[in-house]
Amino acid sequence: MRMKKIVADIYIFAVVALGTASLVAASLAVKAGSVDPLMFVLLLGLAAAAQRNPVMLFRSSAISMSFAINVAAYVLFGVGAALWVNVVVAAVNAFTPKPKPARKALFNFGQLSISTTLAATVYGLVGGKTSPTDLTSTVFAVAISAAVYFIANSTLTAVVIALTSDAKLGAIWRQNFSWMPVNFLATAVNGAALALANQALGVFGAAQFVQPLGDAW
């Protein structure tokens, strides 16, 4: 058990360190003037509200619609902006619905940062543009990037649960994540729609796509 705890501590530290490095590197790469301040502030506010009010599902399960805001951020402004959206999400998650231990809060930040960095990178590799240029290529790239995000997010989280409990990795993934791919895909497409609406109609047009998030709640 002591060895398992040491491995868990090393794993958590590595995830937090890699997530922090991703945030710093992506932030330094953001070009001045490439981010619309008004839209960015709107995304931060929406992410905080979505994380504060997750959609409750069966038993004690819930899904946060903040992933849609995360997708919109990297589609519109790139990974740097999306990682700062994650900072807000992680901060809200650290205190809601109840305060979490610092180690858990930091791990959540790290795994969110890693998952988003991988998703945003794949979004660009499969033809997604920042900012988006057309519906078809954007939705296709977002769908692929959402799959990458889901795999990274669920795997990183399942591993830490396995290392800090007696449950088996496969059982953890099946119970907690096997039912979620469709939810992630639908949420990601809504995020893409929000980004495209902003491109076509500006920040007030993008605000119209907040309604589906409210409908889900």
C-alpha positions as a Python dict, from the first residue, in 0.01 Angstrom:
ca = {
    (1, 'M'): (0, 0, 0),
    (2, 'R'): (285, 238, 78),
    (3, 'M'): (436, 179, -267),
    (4, 'K'): (96, 245, -428),
    (5, 'K'): (69, 573, -238),
    (6, 'I'): (415, 678, -356),
    (7, 'V'): (322, 597, -716),
    (8, 'A'): (-2, 794, -676),
    (9, 'D'): (186, 1095, -539),
    (10, 'I'): (436, 1084, -826),
    (11, 'Y'): (155, 1051, -1079),
    (12, 'I'): (-40, 1344, -935),
    (13, 'F'): (273, 1561, -923),
    (14, 'A'): (356, 1474, -1286),
    (15, 'V'): (3, 1561, -1406),
    (16, 'V'): (3, 1892, -1219),
    (17, 'A'): (353, 1981, -1344),
    (18, 'L'): (271, 1895, -1706),
    (19, 'G'): (-57, 2087, -1687),
    (20, 'T'): (119, 2391, -1544),
    (21, 'A'): (389, 2375, -1811),
    (22, 'S'): (120, 2354, -2080),
    (23, 'L'): (-54, 2664, -1942),
    (24, 'V'): (269, 2867, -1927),
    (25, 'A'): (388, 2763, -2274),
    (26, 'A'): (50, 2825, -2438),
    (27, 'S'): (8, 3162, -2264),
    (28, 'L'): (348, 3281, -2386),
    (29, 'A'): (255, 3180, -2741),
    (30, 'V'): (-64, 3392, -2751),
    (31, 'K'): (-19, 3680, -2994),
    (32, 'A'): (-119, 4030, -2889),
    (33, 'G'): (-451, 4129, -3046),
    (34, 'S'): (-548, 3773, -3135),
    (35, 'V'): (-806, 3748, -2856),
    (36, 'D'): (-1126, 3953, -2849),
    (37, 'P'): (-1138, 4079, -2486),
    (38, 'L'): (-1518, 4100, -2467),
    (39, 'M'): (-1572, 3749, -2601),
    (40, 'F'): (-1294, 3612, -2382),
    (41, 'V'): (-1452, 3761, -2068),
    (42, 'L'): (-1789, 3619, -2177),
    (43, 'L'): (-1632, 3273, -2213),
    (44, 'L'): (-1475, 3295, -1868),
    (45, 'G'): (-1807, 3394, -1715),
    (46, 'L'): (-1997, 3121, -1897),
    (47, 'A'): (-1739, 2860, -1793),
    (48, 'A'): (-1771, 2962, -1427),
    (49, 'A'): (-2152, 2952, -1443),
    (50, 'A'): (-2157, 2615, -1624),
    (51, 'Q'): (-1916, 2457, -1376),
    (52, 'R'): (-2108, 2599, -1081),
    (53, 'N'): (-2431, 2444, -1216),
    (54, 'P'): (-2353, 2099, -1362),
    (55, 'V'): (-2626, 1892, -1525),
    (56, 'M'): (-2732, 1627, -1273),
    (57, 'L'): (-2779, 1279, -1415),
    (58, 'F'): (-2851, 939, -1258),
    (59, 'R'): (-2736, 850, -905),
    (60, 'S'): (-2473, 1105, -803),
    (61, 'S'): (-2340, 1155, -1156),
    (62, 'A'): (-2322, 1495, -1324),
    (63, 'I'): (-2171, 1649, -1636),
    (64, 'S'): (-2045, 2004, -1666),
    (65, 'M'): (-2139, 2202, -1974),
    (66, 'S'): (-1816, 2400, -1932),
    (67, 'F'): (-1660, 2168, -2191),
    (68, 'A'): (-1864, 2348, -2460),
    (69, 'I'): (-1708, 2678, -2350),
    (70, 'N'): (-1365, 2518, -2355),
    (71, 'V'): (-1418, 2403, -2714),
    (72, 'A'): (-1540, 2747, -2821),
    (73, 'A'): (-1227, 2901, -2665),
    (74, 'Y'): (-975, 2690, -2856),
    (75, 'V'): (-1174, 2713, -3179),
    (76, 'L'): (-1188, 3093, -3156),
    (77, 'F'): (-859, 3184, -2991),
    (78, 'G'): (-639, 2876, -2960),
    (79, 'V'): (-514, 2663, -2676),
    (80, 'G'): (-384, 2952, -2463),
    (81, 'A'): (-730, 3102, -2416),
    (82, 'A'): (-885, 2758, -2361),
    (83, 'L'): (-638, 2681, -2083),
    (84, 'W'): (-732, 3001, -1900),
    (85, 'V'): (-1096, 2897, -1930),
    (86, 'N'): (-983, 2576, -1758),
    (87, 'V'): (-823, 2776, -1478),
    (88, 'V'): (-1164, 2925, -1404),
    (89, 'V'): (-1332, 2584, -1429),
    (90, 'A'): (-1075, 2425, -1195),
    (91, 'A'): (-1106, 2713, -947),
    (92, 'V'): (-1486, 2685, -932),
    (93, 'N'): (-1465, 2306, -912),
    (94, 'A'): (-1226, 2334, -617),
    (95, 'F'): (-1502, 2486, -404),
    (96, 'T'): (-1826, 2343, -546),
    (97, 'P'): (-2042, 2165, -461),
    (98, 'K'): (-1813, 2149, -156),
    (99, 'P'): (-1445, 2237, -95),
    (100, 'K'): (-1197, 1977, -216),
    (101, 'P'): (-851, 1888, -81),
    (102, 'A'): (-572, 2088, -244),
    (103, 'R'): (-420, 1776, -401),
    (104, 'K'): (-747, 1688, -573),
    (105, 'A'): (-807, 2045, -691),
    (106, 'L'): (-456, 2068, -835),
    (107, 'F'): (-491, 1732, -1009),
    (108, 'N'): (-818, 1846, -1168),
    (109, 'F'): (-642, 2155, -1300),
    (110, 'G'): (-355, 1946, -1437),
    (111, 'Q'): (-567, 1686, -1613),
    (112, 'L'): (-797, 1953, -1761),
    (113, 'S'): (-494, 2139, -1897),
    (114, 'I'): (-338, 1827, -2048),
    (115, 'S'): (-667, 1709, -2202),
    (116, 'T'): (-736, 2052, -2352),
    (117, 'T'): (-383, 2089, -2491),
    (118, 'L'): (-410, 1752, -2665),
    (119, 'A'): (-760, 1828, -2797),
    (120, 'A'): (-668, 2173, -2928),
    (121, 'T'): (-353, 2038, -3092),
    (122, 'V'): (-547, 1762, -3268),
    (123, 'Y'): (-812, 2016, -3371),
    (124, 'G'): (-546, 2201, -3570),
    (125, 'L'): (-384, 1885, -3706),
    (126, 'V'): (-709, 1759, -3863),
    (127, 'G'): (-783, 2086, -4039),
    (128, 'G'): (-958, 2300, -3780),
    (129, 'K'): (-889, 2672, -3812),
    (130, 'T'): (-846, 2934, -3542),
    (131, 'S'): (-1062, 3131, -3598),
    (132, 'P'): (-1306, 2899, -3781),
    (133, 'T'): (-1371, 2950, -4150),
    (134, 'D'): (-1650, 2707, -4241),
    (135, 'L'): (-1906, 2482, -4074),
    (136, 'T'): (-1807, 2141, -4214),
    (137, 'S'): (-1434, 2146, -4141),
    (138, 'T'): (-1490, 2304, -3799),
    (139, 'V'): (-1749, 2052, -3681),
    (140, 'F'): (-1540, 1761, -3813),
    (141, 'A'): (-1225, 1884, -3639),
    (142, 'V'): (-1416, 1956, -3319),
    (143, 'A'): (-1565, 1605, -3317),
    (144, 'I'): (-1220, 1447, -3349),
    (145, 'S'): (-1071, 1676, -3087),
    (146, 'A'): (-1360, 1600, -2851),
    (147, 'A'): (-1283, 1229, -2880),
    (148, 'V'): (-920, 1299, -2792),
    (149, 'Y'): (-1025, 1514, -2497),
    (150, 'F'): (-1260, 1244, -2369),
    (151, 'I'): (-996, 971, -2393),
    (152, 'A'): (-732, 1182, -2217),
    (153, 'N'): (-968, 1317, -1952),
    (154, 'S'): (-1128, 984, -1865),
    (155, 'T'): (-798, 793, -1867),
    (156, 'L'): (-610, 1041, -1648),
    (157, 'T'): (-897, 1049, -1400),
    (158, 'A'): (-956, 672, -1397),
    (159, 'V'): (-586, 609, -1330),
    (160, 'V'): (-576, 843, -1030),
    (161, 'I'): (-889, 680, -886),
    (162, 'A'): (-732, 336, -931),
    (163, 'L'): (-411, 450, -760),
    (164, 'T'): (-594, 603, -464),
    (165, 'S'): (-852, 327, -409),
    (166, 'D'): (-889, -50, -425),
    (167, 'A'): (-1098, -42, -743),
    (168, 'K'): (-971, -184, -1073),
    (169, 'L'): (-895, 52, -1362),
    (170, 'G'): (-1127, -119, -1609),
    (171, 'A'): (-1418, -125, -1365),
    (172, 'I'): (-1365, 243, -1283),
    (173, 'W'): (-1370, 344, -1648),
    (174, 'R'): (-1680, 136, -1729),
    (175, 'Q'): (-1878, 267, -1432),
    (176, 'N'): (-1782, 634, -1455),
    (177, 'F'): (-1701, 704, -1820),
    (178, 'S'): (-1830, 440, -2062),
    (179, 'W'): (-2168, 616, -2095),
    (180, 'M'): (-2023, 964, -2160),
    (181, 'P'): (-1889, 976, -2522),
    (182, 'V'): (-2220, 1090, -2675),
    (183, 'N'): (-2254, 1361, -2409),
    (184, 'F'): (-1904, 1491, -2485),
    (185, 'L'): (-1968, 1492, -2860),
    (186, 'A'): (-2300, 1678, -2829),
    (187, 'T'): (-2148, 1931, -2591),
    (188, 'A'): (-1849, 1985, -2820),
    (189, 'V'): (-2072, 2050, -3122),
    (190, 'N'): (-2257, 2314, -2922),
    (191, 'G'): (-1922, 2474, -2843),
    (192, 'A'): (-1837, 2478, -3212),
    (193, 'A'): (-2174, 2640, -3288),
    (194, 'L'): (-2104, 2909, -3028),
    (195, 'A'): (-1767, 2984, -3190),
    (196, 'L'): (-1913, 2997, -3542),
    (197, 'A'): (-2194, 3226, -3426),
    (198, 'N'): (-1938, 3462, -3279),
    (199, 'Q'): (-1752, 3469, -3611),
    (200, 'A'): (-2067, 3541, -3807),
    (201, 'L'): (-2262, 3767, -3572),
    (202, 'G'): (-2021, 3884, -3304),
    (203, 'V'): (-2046, 3840, -2930),
    (204, 'F'): (-2423, 3903, -2920),
    (205, 'G'): (-2480, 3632, -3181),
    (206, 'A'): (-2268, 3391, -2979),
    (207, 'A'): (-2478, 3467, -2673),
    (208, 'Q'): (-2777, 3309, -2851),
    (209, 'F'): (-2603, 2973, -2831),
    (210, 'V'): (-2595, 2989, -2454),
    (211, 'Q'): (-2961, 2884, -2454),
    (212, 'P'): (-2892, 2513, -2536),
    (213, 'L'): (-2663, 2500, -2232),
    (214, 'G'): (-2947, 2633, -2020),
    (215, 'D'): (-3188, 2385, -2178),
    (216, 'A'): (-2957, 2098, -2085),
    (217, 'W'): (-2947, 2217, -1723),
}
